[in-house]
Coordinates of C-alpha atoms in Angstrom, one line a residue:
M1 CA 51.4 33.4 112.7
P2 CA 55.0 32.2 113.5
Q3 CA 57.6 34.3 111.8
G4 CA 58.9 31.4 109.6
N5 CA 55.4 30.7 108.1
P6 CA 55.3 33.6 105.5
K7 CA 58.7 32.5 104.0
K8 CA 57.4 29.0 103.7
I9 CA 53.9 30.1 102.1
R10 CA 56.0 32.2 99.6
S11 CA 58.3 29.3 98.9
L12 CA 55.4 27.0 98.3
A13 CA 53.6 29.7 96.1
R14 CA 56.7 29.9 94.0
V15 CA 56.9 26.0 93.7
L16 CA 53.2 25.9 92.5
T17 CA 53.7 29.0 90.1
I18 CA 56.7 27.2 88.6
S19 CA 55.0 23.9 88.3
A20 CA 51.6 25.3 87.0
G21 CA 53.1 27.3 84.2
P22 CA 54.3 24.6 82.1
A23 CA 51.3 22.5 82.8
I24 CA 48.9 25.1 81.5
A25 CA 51.2 25.7 78.4
S26 CA 51.0 22.1 77.7
L27 CA 47.3 21.8 78.0
I28 CA 46.9 24.7 75.7
F29 CA 49.3 23.5 73.1
G30 CA 48.0 19.9 73.3
A31 CA 44.3 21.2 72.9
L32 CA 45.4 23.1 69.9
A33 CA 47.2 20.3 68.3
T34 CA 44.8 17.3 68.9
G35 CA 41.6 19.1 69.8
K36 CA 41.7 17.3 73.3
I37 CA 42.8 18.2 76.6
L38 CA 45.6 15.6 77.5
W39 CA 45.4 15.6 81.3
L40 CA 47.7 12.8 82.1
P41 CA 50.9 14.4 80.5
A42 CA 50.0 17.6 82.0
L43 CA 49.8 16.0 85.6
I44 CA 53.0 14.1 85.1
G45 CA 54.6 17.3 84.0
V46 CA 53.4 19.2 87.1
A47 CA 54.6 16.3 89.4
L48 CA 58.0 16.3 87.9
I49 CA 58.4 20.1 87.8
A50 CA 57.3 20.4 91.5
C51 CA 59.6 17.7 92.5
L52 CA 62.7 19.6 90.9
S53 CA 61.5 23.0 92.1
T54 CA 61.1 21.6 95.8
W55 CA 64.6 20.1 95.6
Q56 CA 66.0 23.3 94.4
M57 CA 64.1 25.3 97.0
M58 CA 65.5 23.1 99.8
S59 CA 69.0 23.2 98.4
E60 CA 69.0 26.9 98.3
N61 CA 67.5 27.1 102.0
K62 CA 70.2 24.7 103.2
I63 CA 72.9 26.8 101.5
R64 CA 71.4 30.0 102.9
A65 CA 71.3 28.6 106.4
T66 CA 74.9 27.3 106.2
T67 CA 76.0 30.8 105.0
D68 CA 74.1 32.6 107.8
L69 CA 75.6 30.2 110.4
L70 CA 79.2 30.8 109.0
K71 CA 78.7 34.5 109.0
K72 CA 77.5 34.4 112.6
R73 CA 80.4 32.4 113.7
A74 CA 82.8 34.7 111.9
E75 CA 81.1 37.7 113.7
E76 CA 81.3 36.0 117.1
A77 CA 85.0 35.1 116.5
E78 CA 85.8 38.8 115.6
R79 CA 83.9 39.8 118.6
E80 CA 86.1 37.5 120.7
L81 CA 89.2 38.8 119.4
E82 CA 88.1 42.3 120.1
R83 CA 87.2 41.3 123.7
A84 CA 90.6 39.6 124.0
A85 CA 92.4 42.9 123.0
V86 CA 90.4 45.1 125.4
F87 CA 91.0 42.8 128.3
D88 CA 94.7 42.7 127.6
A89 CA 94.9 46.6 127.2
G90 CA 93.1 46.9 130.5
I91 CA 94.9 44.4 132.7
Q92 CA 98.4 45.5 131.7
P93 CA 98.3 48.7 133.6
V94 CA 96.5 46.8 136.6
T95 CA 99.5 44.4 136.9
Q96 CA 102.0 47.3 136.9
W97 CA 100.1 49.0 139.7
Y98 CA 99.9 45.7 141.7
G99 CA 103.6 45.5 141.2
K100 CA 104.1 48.8 142.9
I101 CA 101.9 47.9 145.7
H102 CA 103.8 44.9 146.6
Q103 CA 106.9 46.8 146.4
G104 CA 105.6 49.0 149.2
D105 CA 104.7 52.2 147.2
E106 CA 103.3 54.7 149.8
N107 CA 100.5 55.8 147.3
Y108 CA 98.4 52.7 148.2
E109 CA 95.1 54.6 148.0
M110 CA 95.7 56.2 144.8
L111 CA 96.9 53.0 143.2
R112 CA 93.9 51.1 144.6
R113 CA 91.7 53.8 143.0
Q114 CA 93.5 53.5 139.8
I115 CA 93.1 49.7 139.8
L116 CA 89.4 49.7 140.4
D117 CA 88.6 52.5 137.9
K118 CA 90.5 50.6 135.3
L119 CA 88.8 47.3 136.1
T120 CA 85.3 48.8 135.8
E121 CA 86.2 50.5 132.7
T122 CA 87.6 47.3 131.2
A123 CA 84.6 45.2 132.3
G124 CA 82.2 47.7 130.6
E125 CA 84.3 47.7 127.4
L126 CA 84.0 43.9 127.3
V127 CA 80.3 44.4 127.0
C128 CA 79.6 47.3 124.8
P129 CA 80.2 51.1 124.3
D130 CA 77.5 52.4 126.4
A131 CA 77.5 49.7 129.1
L132 CA 77.3 50.8 132.8
C133 CA 79.7 49.3 135.1
A134 CA 80.5 50.0 138.8
F135 CA 82.2 48.6 141.8
Y136 CA 80.1 48.9 145.0
R137 CA 82.2 48.5 148.2
L138 CA 80.6 46.5 151.0
D139 CA 80.6 48.5 154.4
T140 CA 82.2 47.0 157.5
D141 CA 78.7 46.1 158.9
Q142 CA 77.7 44.4 155.7
E143 CA 74.6 46.6 155.7
E144 CA 75.3 48.9 152.8
L145 CA 76.9 48.8 149.3
V146 CA 78.6 52.1 148.4
L147 CA 79.5 53.1 144.9
E148 CA 83.2 53.5 144.7
A149 CA 84.4 53.1 141.1
P150 CA 81.7 53.9 138.4
S151 CA 82.3 53.7 134.7
G152 CA 80.0 54.7 131.9
N153 CA 77.6 57.5 133.1
P154 CA 78.2 57.7 136.9
G155 CA 75.2 60.1 137.2
A156 CA 72.7 57.3 136.4
L157 CA 73.8 54.9 139.0
P158 CA 72.4 54.7 142.5
R159 CA 75.0 55.9 145.2
T160 CA 74.3 53.2 147.5
Y161 CA 72.2 50.0 148.0
S162 CA 70.8 49.0 151.6
K163 CA 68.2 47.0 153.1
N164 CA 64.7 48.2 152.6
D165 CA 65.8 51.0 150.3
G166 CA 63.0 50.2 147.7
N167 CA 65.5 49.8 145.0
G168 CA 66.5 46.2 145.3
G169 CA 69.2 46.7 147.9
S170 CA 68.3 43.7 150.0
Y171 CA 68.8 41.2 147.0
M172 CA 72.1 43.1 146.1
L173 CA 73.4 42.6 149.6
F174 CA 72.4 39.2 149.3
L175 CA 74.3 38.7 146.2
A176 CA 77.5 40.3 147.7
T177 CA 77.4 38.5 151.0
S178 CA 75.7 35.1 150.4
G179 CA 79.0 33.3 150.1
Q180 CA 77.6 31.1 147.3
G181 CA 80.2 32.4 144.8
G182 CA 79.9 32.7 141.2
F183 CA 77.9 35.3 139.3
K184 CA 74.3 36.2 138.7
F185 CA 73.4 36.8 134.9
V186 CA 70.2 38.5 134.0
E187 CA 69.4 38.1 130.3
D188 CA 66.2 40.2 130.3
I189 CA 65.1 42.1 133.4
D190 CA 61.4 42.0 132.1
R191 CA 61.5 38.2 132.2
A192 CA 63.6 37.6 135.2
H193 CA 62.5 35.6 138.1
F194 CA 64.5 35.9 141.3
D195 CA 64.4 34.0 144.5
G196 CA 64.7 36.8 146.9
A197 CA 62.0 38.8 148.4
D198 CA 63.1 41.8 146.7
R199 CA 63.9 42.2 143.0
V200 CA 66.9 43.8 141.3
R201 CA 66.2 47.3 139.8
L202 CA 68.3 48.4 136.8
V203 CA 68.9 51.7 135.5
N204 CA 66.0 53.1 133.4
G205 CA 66.4 51.9 129.8
Y206 CA 68.7 49.0 130.8
R207 CA 67.5 45.5 130.4
T208 CA 70.3 43.0 130.9
A209 CA 72.9 42.7 133.7
L210 CA 75.6 40.7 135.3
F211 CA 76.5 40.8 138.8
L212 CA 80.0 39.6 140.1
P213 CA 80.6 39.2 143.8
V214 CA 84.1 40.4 145.0
T215 CA 85.8 38.5 147.8
A216 CA 89.2 38.4 149.5
G217 CA 89.5 34.7 150.5
P218 CA 86.2 34.0 152.4
T219 CA 85.7 37.8 153.1
P220 CA 83.1 39.7 150.9
Q221 CA 84.4 42.8 149.7
G222 CA 81.6 44.2 147.3
L223 CA 79.9 43.7 144.1
I224 CA 80.6 44.6 140.5
V225 CA 77.3 45.3 138.5
I226 CA 77.4 45.7 134.7
Q227 CA 74.3 46.8 132.8
A228 CA 73.6 47.0 129.2
R229 CA 70.5 48.5 127.2
K230 CA 70.0 45.5 124.8
T231 CA 69.6 41.8 125.6
G232 CA 72.7 40.1 124.0
D233 CA 75.0 42.8 124.8
I234 CA 76.3 41.1 127.8
P235 CA 77.4 37.4 126.7
A236 CA 75.4 34.7 128.1
P237 CA 77.4 31.9 129.9
L238 CA 77.7 28.8 127.8
P239 CA 75.6 25.8 129.1
G240 CA 77.8 23.5 130.9
E241 CA 80.9 25.8 130.7
I242 CA 80.8 28.0 133.8
L243 CA 84.3 29.4 133.0
D244 CA 84.1 29.9 129.2
G245 CA 86.4 32.5 127.7
N246 CA 84.2 35.6 128.4
Y247 CA 83.5 34.6 132.0
R248 CA 87.3 33.9 132.8
K249 CA 87.8 37.6 131.9
F250 CA 84.9 38.6 134.3
Y251 CA 86.1 36.4 137.1
A252 CA 89.8 37.8 136.6
I253 CA 88.4 41.2 136.9
A254 CA 86.5 40.4 140.1
S255 CA 89.5 38.8 141.7
L256 CA 91.8 41.7 141.0
A257 CA 89.1 44.0 142.4
S258 CA 89.4 42.5 145.9
L259 CA 92.0 44.9 147.3
P260 CA 91.2 45.8 150.8
R261 CA 90.3 49.5 151.4
V262 CA 93.2 50.1 153.8
R263 CA 96.5 48.5 153.7
N264 CA 97.1 46.9 157.0
Q265 CA 100.8 45.6 156.6
T266 CA 103.6 48.0 157.6
N267 CA 105.9 46.4 155.0
G268 CA 103.5 47.4 152.2
Q269 CA 102.4 44.0 151.2
L270 CA 98.9 42.8 150.7
P271 CA 97.1 40.7 153.3
R272 CA 97.6 36.9 152.7
Q273 CA 95.0 35.0 151.2
A274 CA 93.3 32.1 152.7
G275 CA 95.6 29.1 152.1
D276 CA 98.6 31.2 151.2
N277 CA 101.4 29.7 153.4
S278 CA 104.3 31.9 151.8
A279 CA 106.4 33.9 154.2
R280 CA 106.3 37.5 154.3
Q281 CA 109.3 39.8 154.5
G282 CA 111.0 39.4 157.9
E283 CA 109.4 36.1 158.5
P284 CA 111.3 32.9 158.9
V285 CA 110.8 30.3 156.1
I286 CA 109.8 27.0 157.5
L287 CA 110.7 24.2 155.3
P288 CA 108.9 20.8 155.3
H289 CA 110.6 17.9 156.8
N290 CA 110.1 14.2 156.6
E291 CA 109.1 12.3 159.8

């Protein structure tokens, strides 16, 4: 029986009870007064009272539905404000560390580690307190994903993903290297259908997940994996809005996590991204000219 039917049955029983009560009373008093059972007035009374009761019931249900909807929207708005505060608090130190890297700070590896740790911590906090989040670095041969920046319960996370590891590694590598961009959202692992030969394996007790490829320009760098215990903890993307408010935050985190493992500029600056024609320190600035 569908979940809504018991409520409908109870509401119908209530209408019938309210309607039948006065009708029975009118029949009894009519019979005592006239010695006859007056069916027509009783039936008219039942019909009128049934109509009024039904109208009242429908009005109450409408008010209740509107109240529930407003309450749900208020809770969602409050949650969005909480996520915005978490995101701002997490990104602020990251931007400061990025500034130090661009200024040529010698502690590049330490700053990179701090950035990755803070980003995965923030991504997990955007979901729920007990979420698992980790950045997996793609090795140079693109054959293995190595756990580099875990958040939550690091001991529960696989240390690596690789082809034929029996733990969904082939599909994880596909997500990190396919070059299709975007993200992979799994609402419920028990009902998920993937298009790869292997299937994603989540940590025991975790049912929903979000996979964010990390790239530096066209070059894949790794994969951010977020897992939660309850379906609904990870916000689902809004239909037709690929970059809704929540996913702008997740994309920003994935973009900021694209630091190369080794700084390969002597002047301390980061590698130039594809399409970046700005001059580096010491390079001549070439101004456009008209033919």
